[in-house]
Short mmCIF file of N, CA, C and O in Angstrom, two decimals:
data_model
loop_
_atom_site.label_atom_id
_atom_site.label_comp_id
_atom_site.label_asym_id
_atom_site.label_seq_id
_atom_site.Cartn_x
_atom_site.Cartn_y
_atom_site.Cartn_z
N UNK O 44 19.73 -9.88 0.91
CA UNK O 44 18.93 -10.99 1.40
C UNK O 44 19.23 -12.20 0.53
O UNK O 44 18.99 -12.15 -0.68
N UNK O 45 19.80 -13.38 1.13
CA UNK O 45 19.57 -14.64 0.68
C UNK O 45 18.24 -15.21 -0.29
O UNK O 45 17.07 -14.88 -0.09
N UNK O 46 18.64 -16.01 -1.24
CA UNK O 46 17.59 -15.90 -1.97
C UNK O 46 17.62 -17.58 -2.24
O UNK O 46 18.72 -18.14 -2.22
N UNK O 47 16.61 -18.23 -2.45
CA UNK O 47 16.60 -19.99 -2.51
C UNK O 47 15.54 -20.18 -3.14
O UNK O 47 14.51 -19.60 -2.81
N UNK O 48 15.56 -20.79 -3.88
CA UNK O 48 14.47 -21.30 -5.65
C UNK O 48 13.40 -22.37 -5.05
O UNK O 48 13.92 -23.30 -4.43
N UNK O 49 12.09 -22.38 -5.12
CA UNK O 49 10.88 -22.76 -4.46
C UNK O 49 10.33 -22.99 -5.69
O UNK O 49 10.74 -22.39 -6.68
N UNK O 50 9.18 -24.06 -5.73
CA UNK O 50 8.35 -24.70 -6.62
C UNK O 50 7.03 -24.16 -6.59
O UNK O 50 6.31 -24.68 -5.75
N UNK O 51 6.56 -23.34 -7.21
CA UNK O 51 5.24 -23.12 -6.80
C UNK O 51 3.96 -23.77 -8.00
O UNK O 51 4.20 -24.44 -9.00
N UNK O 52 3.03 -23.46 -7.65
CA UNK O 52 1.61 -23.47 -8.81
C UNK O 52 0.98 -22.64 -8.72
O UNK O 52 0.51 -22.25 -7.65
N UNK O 53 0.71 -21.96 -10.20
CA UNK O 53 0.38 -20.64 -10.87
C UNK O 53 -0.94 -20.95 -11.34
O UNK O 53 -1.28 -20.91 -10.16
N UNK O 54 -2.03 -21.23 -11.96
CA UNK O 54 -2.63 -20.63 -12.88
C UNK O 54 -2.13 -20.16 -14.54
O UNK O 54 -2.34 -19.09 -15.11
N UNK O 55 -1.57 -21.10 -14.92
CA UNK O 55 -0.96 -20.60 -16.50
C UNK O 55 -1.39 -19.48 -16.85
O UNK O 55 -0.54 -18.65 -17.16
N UNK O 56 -2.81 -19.09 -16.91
CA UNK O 56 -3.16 -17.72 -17.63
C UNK O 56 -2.75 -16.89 -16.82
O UNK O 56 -2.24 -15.91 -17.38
N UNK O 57 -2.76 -16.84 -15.69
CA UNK O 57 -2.15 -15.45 -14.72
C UNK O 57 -0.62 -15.67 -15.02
O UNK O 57 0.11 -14.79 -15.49
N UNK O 58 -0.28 -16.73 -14.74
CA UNK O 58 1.49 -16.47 -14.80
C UNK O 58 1.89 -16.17 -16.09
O UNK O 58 3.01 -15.68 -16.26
N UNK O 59 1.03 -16.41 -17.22
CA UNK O 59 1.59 -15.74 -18.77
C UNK O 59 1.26 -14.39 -18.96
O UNK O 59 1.86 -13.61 -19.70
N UNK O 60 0.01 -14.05 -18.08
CA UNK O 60 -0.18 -12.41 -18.46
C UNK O 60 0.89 -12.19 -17.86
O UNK O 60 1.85 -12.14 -18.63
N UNK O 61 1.19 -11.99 -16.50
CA UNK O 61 2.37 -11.54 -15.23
C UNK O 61 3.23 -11.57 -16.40
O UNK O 61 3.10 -10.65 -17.20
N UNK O 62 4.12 -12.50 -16.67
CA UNK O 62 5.14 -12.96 -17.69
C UNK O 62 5.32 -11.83 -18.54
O UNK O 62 6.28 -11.06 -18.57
N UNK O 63 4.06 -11.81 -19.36
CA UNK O 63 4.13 -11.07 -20.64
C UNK O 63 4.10 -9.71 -20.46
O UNK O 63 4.64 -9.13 -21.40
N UNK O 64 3.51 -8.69 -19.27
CA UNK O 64 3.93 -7.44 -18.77
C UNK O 64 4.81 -7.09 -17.93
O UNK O 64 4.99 -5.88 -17.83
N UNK O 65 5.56 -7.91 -17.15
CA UNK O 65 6.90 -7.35 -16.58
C UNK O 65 8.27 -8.17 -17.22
O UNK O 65 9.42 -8.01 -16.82
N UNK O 66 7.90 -8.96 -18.17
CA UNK O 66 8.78 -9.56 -18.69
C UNK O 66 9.39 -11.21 -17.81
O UNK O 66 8.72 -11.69 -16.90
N UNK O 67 10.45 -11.74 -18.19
CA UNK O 67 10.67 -13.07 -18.00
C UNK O 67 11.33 -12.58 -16.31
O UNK O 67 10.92 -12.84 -15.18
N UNK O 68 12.58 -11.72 -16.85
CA UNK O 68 13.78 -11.83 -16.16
C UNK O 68 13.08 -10.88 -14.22
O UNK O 68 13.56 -10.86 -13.08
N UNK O 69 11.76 -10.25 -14.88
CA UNK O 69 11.28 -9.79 -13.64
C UNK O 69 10.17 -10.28 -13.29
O UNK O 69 9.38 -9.50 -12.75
N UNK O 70 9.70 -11.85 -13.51
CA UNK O 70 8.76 -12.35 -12.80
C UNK O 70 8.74 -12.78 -11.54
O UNK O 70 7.73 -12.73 -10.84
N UNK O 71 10.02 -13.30 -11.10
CA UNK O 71 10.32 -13.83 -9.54
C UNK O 71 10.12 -11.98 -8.20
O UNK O 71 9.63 -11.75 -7.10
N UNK O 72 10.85 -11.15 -9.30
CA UNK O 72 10.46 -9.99 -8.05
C UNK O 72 9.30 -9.56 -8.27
O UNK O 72 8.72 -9.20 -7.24
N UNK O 73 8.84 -9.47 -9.00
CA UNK O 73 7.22 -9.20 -9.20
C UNK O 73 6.39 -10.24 -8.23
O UNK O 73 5.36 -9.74 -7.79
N UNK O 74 6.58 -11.27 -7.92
CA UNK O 74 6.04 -12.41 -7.06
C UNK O 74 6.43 -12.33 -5.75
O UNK O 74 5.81 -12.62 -4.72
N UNK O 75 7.55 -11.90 -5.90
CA UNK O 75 8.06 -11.61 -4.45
C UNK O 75 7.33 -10.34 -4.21
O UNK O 75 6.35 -10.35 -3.46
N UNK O 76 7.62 -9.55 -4.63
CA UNK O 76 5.94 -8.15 -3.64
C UNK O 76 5.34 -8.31 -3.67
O UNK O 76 4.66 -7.72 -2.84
N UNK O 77 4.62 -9.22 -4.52
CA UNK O 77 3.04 -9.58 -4.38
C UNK O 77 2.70 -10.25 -2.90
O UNK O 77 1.89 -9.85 -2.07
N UNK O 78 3.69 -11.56 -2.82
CA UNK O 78 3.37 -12.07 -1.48
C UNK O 78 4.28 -11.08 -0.25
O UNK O 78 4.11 -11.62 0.85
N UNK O 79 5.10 -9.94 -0.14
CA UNK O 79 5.27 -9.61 0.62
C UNK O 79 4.16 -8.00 0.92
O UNK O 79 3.97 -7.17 1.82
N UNK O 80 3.83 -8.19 -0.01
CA UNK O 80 2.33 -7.03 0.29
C UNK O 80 0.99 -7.89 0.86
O UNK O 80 0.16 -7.32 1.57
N UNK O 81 0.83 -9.37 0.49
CA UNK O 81 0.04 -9.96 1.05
C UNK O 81 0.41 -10.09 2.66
O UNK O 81 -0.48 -9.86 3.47
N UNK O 82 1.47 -10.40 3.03
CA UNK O 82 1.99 -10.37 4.08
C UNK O 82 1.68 -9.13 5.41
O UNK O 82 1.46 -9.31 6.61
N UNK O 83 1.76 -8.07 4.72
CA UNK O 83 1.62 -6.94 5.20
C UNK O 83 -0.10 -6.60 5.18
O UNK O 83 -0.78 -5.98 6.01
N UNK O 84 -0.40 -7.10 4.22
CA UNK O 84 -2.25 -7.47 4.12
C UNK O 84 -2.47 -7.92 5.59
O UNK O 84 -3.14 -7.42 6.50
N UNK O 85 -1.57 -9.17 5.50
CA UNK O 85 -2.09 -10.19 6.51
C UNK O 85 -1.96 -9.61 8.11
O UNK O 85 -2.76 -9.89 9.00
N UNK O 86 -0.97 -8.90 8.26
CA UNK O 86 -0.45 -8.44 9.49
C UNK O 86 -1.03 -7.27 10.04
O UNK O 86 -1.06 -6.86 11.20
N UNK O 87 -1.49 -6.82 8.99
CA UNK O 87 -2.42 -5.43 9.31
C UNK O 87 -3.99 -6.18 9.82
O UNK O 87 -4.64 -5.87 10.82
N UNK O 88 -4.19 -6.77 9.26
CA UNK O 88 -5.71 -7.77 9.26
C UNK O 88 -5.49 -8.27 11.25
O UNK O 88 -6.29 -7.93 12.12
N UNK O 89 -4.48 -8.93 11.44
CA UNK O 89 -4.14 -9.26 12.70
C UNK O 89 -3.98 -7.84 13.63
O UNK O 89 -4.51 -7.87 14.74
N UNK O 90 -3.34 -6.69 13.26
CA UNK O 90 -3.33 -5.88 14.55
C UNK O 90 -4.82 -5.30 14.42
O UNK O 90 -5.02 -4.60 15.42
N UNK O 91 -6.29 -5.32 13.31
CA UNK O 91 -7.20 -4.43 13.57
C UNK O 91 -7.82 -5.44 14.35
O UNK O 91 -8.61 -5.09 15.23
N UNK O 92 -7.57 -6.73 14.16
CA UNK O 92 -8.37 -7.63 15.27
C UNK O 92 -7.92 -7.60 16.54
O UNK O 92 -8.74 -7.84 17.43
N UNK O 93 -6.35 -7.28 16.93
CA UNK O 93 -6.06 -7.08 18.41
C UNK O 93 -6.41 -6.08 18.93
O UNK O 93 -6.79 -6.06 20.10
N UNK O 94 -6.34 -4.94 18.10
CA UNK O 94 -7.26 -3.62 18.48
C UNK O 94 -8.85 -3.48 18.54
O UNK O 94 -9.32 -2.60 19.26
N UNK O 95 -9.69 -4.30 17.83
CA UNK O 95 -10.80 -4.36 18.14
C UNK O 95 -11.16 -5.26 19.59
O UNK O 95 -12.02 -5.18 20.48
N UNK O 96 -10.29 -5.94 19.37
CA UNK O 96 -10.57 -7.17 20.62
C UNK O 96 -10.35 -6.22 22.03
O UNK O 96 -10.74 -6.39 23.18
N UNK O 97 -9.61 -5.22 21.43
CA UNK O 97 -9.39 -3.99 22.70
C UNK O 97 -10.08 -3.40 23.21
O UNK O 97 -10.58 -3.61 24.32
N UNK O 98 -10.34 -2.05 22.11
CA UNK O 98 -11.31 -1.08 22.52
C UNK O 98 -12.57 -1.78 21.66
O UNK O 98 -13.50 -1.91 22.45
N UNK O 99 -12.89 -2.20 20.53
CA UNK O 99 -14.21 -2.18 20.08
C UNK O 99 -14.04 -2.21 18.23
O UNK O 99 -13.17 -1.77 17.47
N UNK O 100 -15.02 -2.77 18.05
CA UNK O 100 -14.93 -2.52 16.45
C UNK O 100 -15.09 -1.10 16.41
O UNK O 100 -15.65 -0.51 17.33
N UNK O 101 -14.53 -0.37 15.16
CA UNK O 101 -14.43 0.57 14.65
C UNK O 101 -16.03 1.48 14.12
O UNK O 101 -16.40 0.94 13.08
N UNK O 102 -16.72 2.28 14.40
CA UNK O 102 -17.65 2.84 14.49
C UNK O 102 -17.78 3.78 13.29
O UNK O 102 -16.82 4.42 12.86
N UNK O 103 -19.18 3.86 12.71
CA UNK O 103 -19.33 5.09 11.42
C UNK O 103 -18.93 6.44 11.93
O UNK O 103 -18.48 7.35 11.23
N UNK O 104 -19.16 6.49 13.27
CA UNK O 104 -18.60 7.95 13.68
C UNK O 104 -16.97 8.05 13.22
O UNK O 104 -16.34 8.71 12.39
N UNK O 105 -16.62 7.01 14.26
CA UNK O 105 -14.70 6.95 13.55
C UNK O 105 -14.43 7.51 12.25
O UNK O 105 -13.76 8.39 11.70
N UNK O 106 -15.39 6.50 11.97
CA UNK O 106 -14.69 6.47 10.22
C UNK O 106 -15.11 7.78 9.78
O UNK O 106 -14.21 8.23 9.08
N UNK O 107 -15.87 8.42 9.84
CA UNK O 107 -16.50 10.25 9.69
C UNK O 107 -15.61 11.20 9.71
O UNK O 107 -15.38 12.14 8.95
N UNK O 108 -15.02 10.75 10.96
CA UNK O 108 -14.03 11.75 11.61
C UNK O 108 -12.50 11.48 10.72
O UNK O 108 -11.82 12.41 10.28
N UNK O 109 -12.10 9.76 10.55
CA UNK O 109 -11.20 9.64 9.97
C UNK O 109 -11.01 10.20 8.47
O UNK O 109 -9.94 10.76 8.24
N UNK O 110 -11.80 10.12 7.60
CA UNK O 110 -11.94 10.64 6.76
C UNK O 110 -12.05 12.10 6.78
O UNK O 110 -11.14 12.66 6.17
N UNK O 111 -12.96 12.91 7.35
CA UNK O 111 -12.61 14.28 7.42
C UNK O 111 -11.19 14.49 7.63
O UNK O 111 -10.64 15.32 6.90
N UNK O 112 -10.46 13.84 8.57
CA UNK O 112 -9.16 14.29 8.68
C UNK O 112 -8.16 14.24 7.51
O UNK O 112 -7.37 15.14 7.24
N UNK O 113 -8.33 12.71 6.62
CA UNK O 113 -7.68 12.37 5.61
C UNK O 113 -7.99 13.51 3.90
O UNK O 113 -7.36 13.73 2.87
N UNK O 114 -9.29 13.92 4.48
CA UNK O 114 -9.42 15.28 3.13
C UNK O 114 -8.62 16.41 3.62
O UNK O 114 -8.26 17.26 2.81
N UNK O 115 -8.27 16.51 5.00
CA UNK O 115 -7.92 17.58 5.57
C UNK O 115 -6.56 17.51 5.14
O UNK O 115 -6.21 18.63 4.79
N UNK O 116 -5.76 16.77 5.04
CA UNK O 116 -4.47 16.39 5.61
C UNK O 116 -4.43 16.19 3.31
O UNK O 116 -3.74 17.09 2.82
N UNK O 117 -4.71 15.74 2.82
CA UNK O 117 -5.10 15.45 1.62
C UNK O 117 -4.85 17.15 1.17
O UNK O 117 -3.76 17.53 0.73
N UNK O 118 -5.96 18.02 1.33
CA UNK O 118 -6.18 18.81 0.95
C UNK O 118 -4.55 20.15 1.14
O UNK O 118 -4.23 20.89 0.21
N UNK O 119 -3.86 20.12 2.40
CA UNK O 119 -3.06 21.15 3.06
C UNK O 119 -1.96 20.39 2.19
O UNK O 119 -1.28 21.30 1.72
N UNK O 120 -1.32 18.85 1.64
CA UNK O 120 -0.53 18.65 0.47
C UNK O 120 -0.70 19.17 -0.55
O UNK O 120 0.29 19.76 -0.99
N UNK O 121 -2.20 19.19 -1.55
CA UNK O 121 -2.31 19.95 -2.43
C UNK O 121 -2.07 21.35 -2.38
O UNK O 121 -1.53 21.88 -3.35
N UNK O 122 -2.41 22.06 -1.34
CA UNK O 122 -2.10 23.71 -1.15
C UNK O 122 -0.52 23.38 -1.18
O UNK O 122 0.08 23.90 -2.12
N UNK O 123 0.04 22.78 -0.50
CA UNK O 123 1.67 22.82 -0.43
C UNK O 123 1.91 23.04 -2.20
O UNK O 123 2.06 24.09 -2.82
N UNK O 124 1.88 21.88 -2.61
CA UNK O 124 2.25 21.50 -4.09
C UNK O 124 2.12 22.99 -4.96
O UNK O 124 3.04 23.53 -5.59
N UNK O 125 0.49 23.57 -4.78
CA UNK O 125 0.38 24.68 -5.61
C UNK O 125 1.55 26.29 -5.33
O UNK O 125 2.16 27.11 -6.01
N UNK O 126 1.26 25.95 -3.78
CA UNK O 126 2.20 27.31 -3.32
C UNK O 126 3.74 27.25 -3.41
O UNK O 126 4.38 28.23 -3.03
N UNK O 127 4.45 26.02 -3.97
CA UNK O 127 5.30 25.53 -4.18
C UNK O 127 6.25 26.59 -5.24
O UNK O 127 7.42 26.91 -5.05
N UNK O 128 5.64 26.87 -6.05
CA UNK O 128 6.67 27.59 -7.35
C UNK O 128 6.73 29.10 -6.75
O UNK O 128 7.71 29.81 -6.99
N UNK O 129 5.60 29.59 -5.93
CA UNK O 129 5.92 30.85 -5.39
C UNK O 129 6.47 30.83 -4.31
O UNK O 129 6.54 31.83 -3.60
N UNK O 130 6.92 29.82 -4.01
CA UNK O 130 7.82 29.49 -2.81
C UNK O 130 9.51 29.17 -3.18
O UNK O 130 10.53 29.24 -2.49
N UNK O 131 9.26 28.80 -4.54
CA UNK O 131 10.63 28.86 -4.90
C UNK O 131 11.12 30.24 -6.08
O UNK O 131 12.25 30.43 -6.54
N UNK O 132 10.16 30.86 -6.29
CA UNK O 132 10.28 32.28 -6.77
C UNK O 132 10.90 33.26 -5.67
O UNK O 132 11.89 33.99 -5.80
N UNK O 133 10.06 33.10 -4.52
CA UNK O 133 10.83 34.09 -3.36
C UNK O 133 11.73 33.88 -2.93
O UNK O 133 12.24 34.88 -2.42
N UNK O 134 12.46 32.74 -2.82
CA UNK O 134 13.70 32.12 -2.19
C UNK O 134 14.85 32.56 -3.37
O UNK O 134 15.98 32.88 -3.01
N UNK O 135 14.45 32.54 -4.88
CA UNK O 135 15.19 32.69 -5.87
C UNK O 135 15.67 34.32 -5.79
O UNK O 135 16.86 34.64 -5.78
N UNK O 136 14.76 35.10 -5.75
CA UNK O 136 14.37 36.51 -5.66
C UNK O 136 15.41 36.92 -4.72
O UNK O 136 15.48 38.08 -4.34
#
């Protein structure tokens, strides 16, 4: 990707902490994900409004259900992870 040098305004104290934990030479890509995660902030923000504008704002039931699923789905990775070394014991075997 093409890359072209832009003027911005920081906040001195934020741009010297930034500065001083990823260093000099990685402040421009450090800035660059920041605003391309804002971006993706932003775009996600736009499809829950085209989807609400659809079916409906999103309901405590949803979210009940969504979450049960996300412990579910959460939970069957951790079983993976643990059953993992006896999974590579039998294959070894």
């Amino acid at each position: 990707m093409a890359t072209k040098k832009y003027t911005v305004t920081l906040p001195e104290e934020l741009a010297e902490e930034i500065r001083s934990e990823v260093g000099p030479g990685a402040f421009s890509a450090y800035v660059t994900r920041a605003i391309e995660r804002q971006r993706e902030h932003d775009r996600l923000g736009e499809l829950v409004e085209r989807l609400e504008g659809e079916y409906g704002p999103v309901t405590d039931a949803d979210l009940t259900v969504a979450e049960a699923e996300r412990r579910e789905i959460e939970q069957w990775f951790t079983d993976q992870e643990a059953d993992a070394p006896a999974r590579r014991d039998a294959t070894a075997a």
